[in-house]
């Protein structure tokens, strides 16, 4: 979409507050980040994805957390800017609330948010510069990696000894998929990143709180156990021609308990409708 970029460039290029880097071709997020970081001079670097809009106080709220020199990266709370469009965008907005206010908030209590998400993440530039070589040269199956930038950069920060934090009142609205196929493609890409970078982070877990270890193991083993239960249920149905009610009952019960707890925690009844996300997970 270079034509759209050029229009923005022409509008703001004479404003001394902005410096544009027009790369000759689309080289991907990672190399674009590296190009920008290389020309930056401030103490802090803010990454905002192109489909995201930040509230007017986000920068100051994230920057206040970075006053602690031990903090290398911090992220804000994500919401779906198109939440009201479809039933799927409503579910994804709830999913983001859970990911931020349960998972990231719990990890932040131990200074170890495992993934500072791309829509809005602030980094300490001095830490970034020291990690750029590792970040740029990451390989996956012998080829340069072209996915999972946010999680990998966060893992590198933690490996370098920095804390990673979450600020719940720094709100960022991002556009989410409104159709199932693009959403599933996105989730599969993110899942690849989660599994791959978890293996890279295993040596790191020894130096972190035991809760973080339990959390990381649960994030990775949980989906595998869910998949295994579905496969065994289907095998049972094929071999015996009987419905595996016990498997169905367990999945439904765990889903209802989880959604009820979240509805109570958030004081929002809409989370009872998050049960509809389970078939998508499956």
XYZ file of C-alpha atoms in Angstrom:
282
model
C 0.000 0.000 0.000
C 2.837 2.375 -0.855
C 0.451 4.924 -2.408
C -1.279 5.336 0.956
C 2.086 5.736 2.708
C 3.231 8.389 0.223
C 0.108 10.464 0.900
C 0.827 10.445 4.637
C 4.493 11.222 3.972
C 3.666 14.223 1.780
C 1.282 15.604 4.413
C 3.671 15.387 7.368
C 7.143 15.459 5.795
C 7.637 19.205 6.417
C 6.694 18.884 10.095
C 9.985 18.833 12.084
C 8.448 16.506 14.690
C 8.345 13.627 12.179
C 11.049 11.684 10.403
C 9.949 9.232 7.700
C 11.894 6.222 6.469
C 10.595 5.092 3.076
C 12.104 1.665 2.424
C 12.431 0.688 -1.262
C 10.257 -2.401 -0.815
C 8.196 -4.325 1.743
C 10.845 -6.137 3.791
C 8.584 -7.161 6.684
C 7.989 -5.819 10.174
C 11.289 -6.990 11.689
C 13.578 -5.223 9.193
C 11.355 -2.132 9.227
C 11.675 -1.965 13.024
C 15.445 -2.366 12.829
C 15.707 0.427 10.253
C 13.705 2.773 12.489
C 15.551 1.857 15.699
C 18.860 2.453 13.933
C 17.870 6.059 13.208
C 16.230 6.766 16.556
C 17.829 8.849 19.297
C 15.372 8.924 22.210
C 15.626 6.841 25.364
C 12.372 5.018 24.562
C 10.972 3.458 21.389
C 7.222 3.011 20.870
C 5.984 0.401 18.404
C 2.430 0.887 17.125
C 0.993 -1.401 14.453
C -0.545 0.323 11.438
C -4.063 -0.913 12.249
C -3.979 0.387 15.833
C -5.021 3.650 17.506
C -3.647 4.693 20.884
C -5.411 6.821 23.493
C -3.935 10.285 24.101
C -2.412 9.301 27.465
C -0.863 5.957 26.417
C 2.663 7.289 25.823
C 2.871 9.013 29.224
C 1.448 5.987 31.062
C 3.854 3.547 29.429
C 6.793 5.926 29.876
C 6.075 6.268 33.611
C 6.531 2.502 34.000
C 9.894 2.779 32.205
C 11.282 5.073 34.937
C 12.392 1.865 36.594
C 15.750 1.103 34.882
C 15.114 -2.621 35.316
C 12.147 -2.475 32.896
C 13.072 -3.165 29.274
C 9.606 -3.351 27.693
C 5.996 -2.558 28.567
C 2.653 -2.996 26.806
C -0.840 -1.553 27.175
C -4.317 -3.075 27.168
C -5.707 -4.154 23.793
C -9.297 -3.698 22.679
C -10.997 -4.373 19.343
C -11.785 -1.072 17.606
C -14.371 -2.873 15.442
C -15.878 -4.834 18.328
C -19.475 -4.121 17.354
C -19.117 -5.274 13.718
C -19.810 -9.039 13.961
C -20.276 -11.842 16.476
C -16.623 -12.807 15.851
C -15.217 -9.358 16.626
C -17.199 -9.352 19.886
C -15.614 -12.695 20.836
C -12.129 -11.495 19.882
C -12.566 -8.371 22.023
C -13.375 -10.633 24.981
C -10.383 -12.813 24.100
C -8.113 -9.734 24.180
C -9.532 -8.689 27.553
C -8.726 -12.139 28.923
C -5.236 -12.171 27.413
C -4.444 -8.752 28.902
C -6.267 -8.633 32.231
C -5.749 -12.237 33.271
C -2.662 -13.617 31.523
C -0.493 -10.481 31.103
C -1.651 -8.957 34.387
C -0.686 -12.137 36.270
C 2.699 -12.349 34.530
C 3.355 -8.660 35.231
C 3.144 -9.321 38.987
C 6.462 -11.127 38.524
C 7.906 -8.675 35.984
C 7.828 -11.273 33.226
C 5.154 -10.572 30.612
C 6.000 -13.251 28.046
C 4.818 -11.301 24.989
C 4.553 -7.513 24.673
C 2.039 -7.291 21.841
C 2.733 -5.401 18.626
C -0.275 -3.040 18.544
C 1.417 -0.974 21.250
C 4.670 -1.800 23.033
C 7.346 0.503 24.423
C 10.993 -0.539 24.633
C 14.163 0.860 26.210
C 16.308 1.821 23.222
C 19.641 1.011 24.879
C 18.374 -2.533 25.513
C 16.995 -2.825 21.977
C 20.284 -1.799 20.387
C 22.161 -4.491 22.311
C 19.688 -7.148 21.114
C 19.275 -6.168 17.458
C 21.836 -8.641 16.109
C 20.089 -11.572 17.796
C 16.700 -10.248 16.728
C 17.690 -9.734 13.090
C 19.472 -13.054 12.604
C 16.856 -15.369 14.112
C 16.416 -18.516 12.032
C 13.541 -20.991 11.906
C 14.198 -24.338 10.220
C 17.338 -22.888 8.673
C 15.641 -19.834 7.147
C 15.320 -16.222 8.378
C 12.253 -15.972 10.624
C 9.372 -13.865 9.306
C 6.830 -14.297 12.125
C 6.541 -13.984 15.897
C 8.489 -10.718 16.155
C 6.722 -9.434 19.291
C 7.127 -12.591 21.353
C 10.729 -13.152 20.293
C 11.749 -9.582 21.112
C 10.112 -9.917 24.540
C 11.940 -13.195 25.209
C 15.247 -11.548 24.263
C 14.500 -8.748 26.751
C 13.878 -11.257 29.531
C 17.012 -13.235 28.635
C 19.012 -10.019 28.885
C 17.795 -9.606 32.473
C 15.179 -6.890 31.959
C 11.667 -6.865 33.389
C 8.660 -6.738 31.053
C 5.485 -5.064 32.317
C 1.808 -4.433 31.557
C -0.157 -1.185 32.092
C -3.925 -1.938 32.119
C -5.105 1.667 31.778
C -2.978 2.391 28.685
C -5.689 1.469 26.179
C -4.983 0.658 22.535
C -7.709 -0.096 19.977
C -6.758 -2.400 17.113
C -8.655 -3.761 14.114
C -9.392 -7.497 14.431
C -10.512 -9.993 11.752
C -14.266 -9.949 11.151
C -14.339 -13.246 9.233
C -13.434 -16.704 10.453
C -10.866 -17.722 7.818
C -8.473 -14.752 8.307
C -8.894 -15.100 12.072
C -7.917 -18.788 12.034
C -4.899 -18.000 9.812
C -3.829 -15.330 12.312
C -4.268 -17.683 15.260
C -2.265 -20.466 13.597
C 0.562 -18.009 12.902
C 0.531 -16.844 16.529
C 0.424 -20.460 17.763
C 3.552 -21.293 15.754
C 5.296 -18.363 17.418
C 4.116 -19.396 20.888
C 5.353 -22.977 20.582
C 8.637 -22.042 18.909
C 9.632 -19.267 21.296
C 8.558 -21.265 24.341
C 11.274 -23.784 23.502
C 13.743 -20.902 23.183
C 12.624 -19.591 26.580
C 12.936 -22.893 28.488
C 16.422 -22.094 29.903
C 15.061 -18.688 30.938
C 12.305 -20.194 33.107
C 14.772 -21.437 35.722
C 15.468 -17.853 36.769
C 11.818 -16.766 36.857
C 9.073 -17.303 39.422
C 7.593 -20.807 39.532
C 4.184 -19.370 38.640
C 5.595 -18.209 35.295
C 6.883 -21.720 34.615
C 3.466 -23.184 35.428
C 1.773 -20.536 33.283
C 4.024 -21.154 30.266
C 3.657 -24.929 30.539
C -0.128 -24.560 30.821
C -0.301 -22.290 27.772
C 1.481 -24.881 25.653
C 0.275 -28.183 27.089
C -3.360 -27.055 27.488
C -4.144 -26.757 23.762
C -2.385 -30.064 23.088
C -4.473 -31.837 25.742
C -7.621 -30.230 24.327
C -6.709 -31.479 20.852
C -5.941 -34.942 22.261
C -9.314 -35.110 24.013
C -11.114 -34.206 20.773
C -9.171 -36.813 18.776
C -9.817 -39.555 21.339
C -13.493 -38.567 21.463
C -13.758 -38.874 17.683
C -11.923 -42.221 17.770
C -14.318 -43.460 20.445
C -17.299 -42.403 18.323
C -15.904 -44.093 15.177
C -14.947 -47.340 16.897
C -17.964 -47.786 19.164
C -20.670 -45.727 17.395
C -21.515 -44.129 20.754
C -21.296 -40.457 21.660
C -18.396 -39.691 24.086
C -20.581 -37.773 26.517
C -17.907 -37.741 29.231
C -15.460 -35.861 26.981
C -18.162 -33.405 25.878
C -19.306 -32.856 29.469
C -15.744 -32.125 30.670
C -15.080 -29.579 27.908
C -18.451 -27.850 28.433
C -18.021 -27.805 32.239
C -14.501 -26.304 32.094
C -15.677 -23.701 29.589
C -18.671 -22.687 31.715
C -16.548 -22.441 34.875
C -13.933 -20.300 33.120
C -16.495 -17.933 31.588
C -18.409 -17.603 34.857
C -15.246 -16.740 36.791
C -14.290 -14.106 34.209
C -17.820 -12.620 34.219
C -17.606 -12.353 38.020
C -14.072 -10.939 37.935
C -14.866 -8.310 35.285
C -18.447 -7.705 36.466
C -19.516 -8.024 32.821
C -22.176 -10.564 31.899
C -21.029 -10.506 28.260
C -18.256 -12.950 29.142
C -20.850 -15.696 29.618
C -21.151 -15.545 25.831
C -17.467 -16.388 25.488
C -18.486 -20.045 25.585
C -19.079 -19.627 21.835
C -15.315 -19.295 21.408
C -14.739 -22.928 22.433
C -15.743 -24.443 19.041
C -13.279 -22.031 17.391
C -10.564 -23.168 19.797
C -11.328 -26.775 18.935
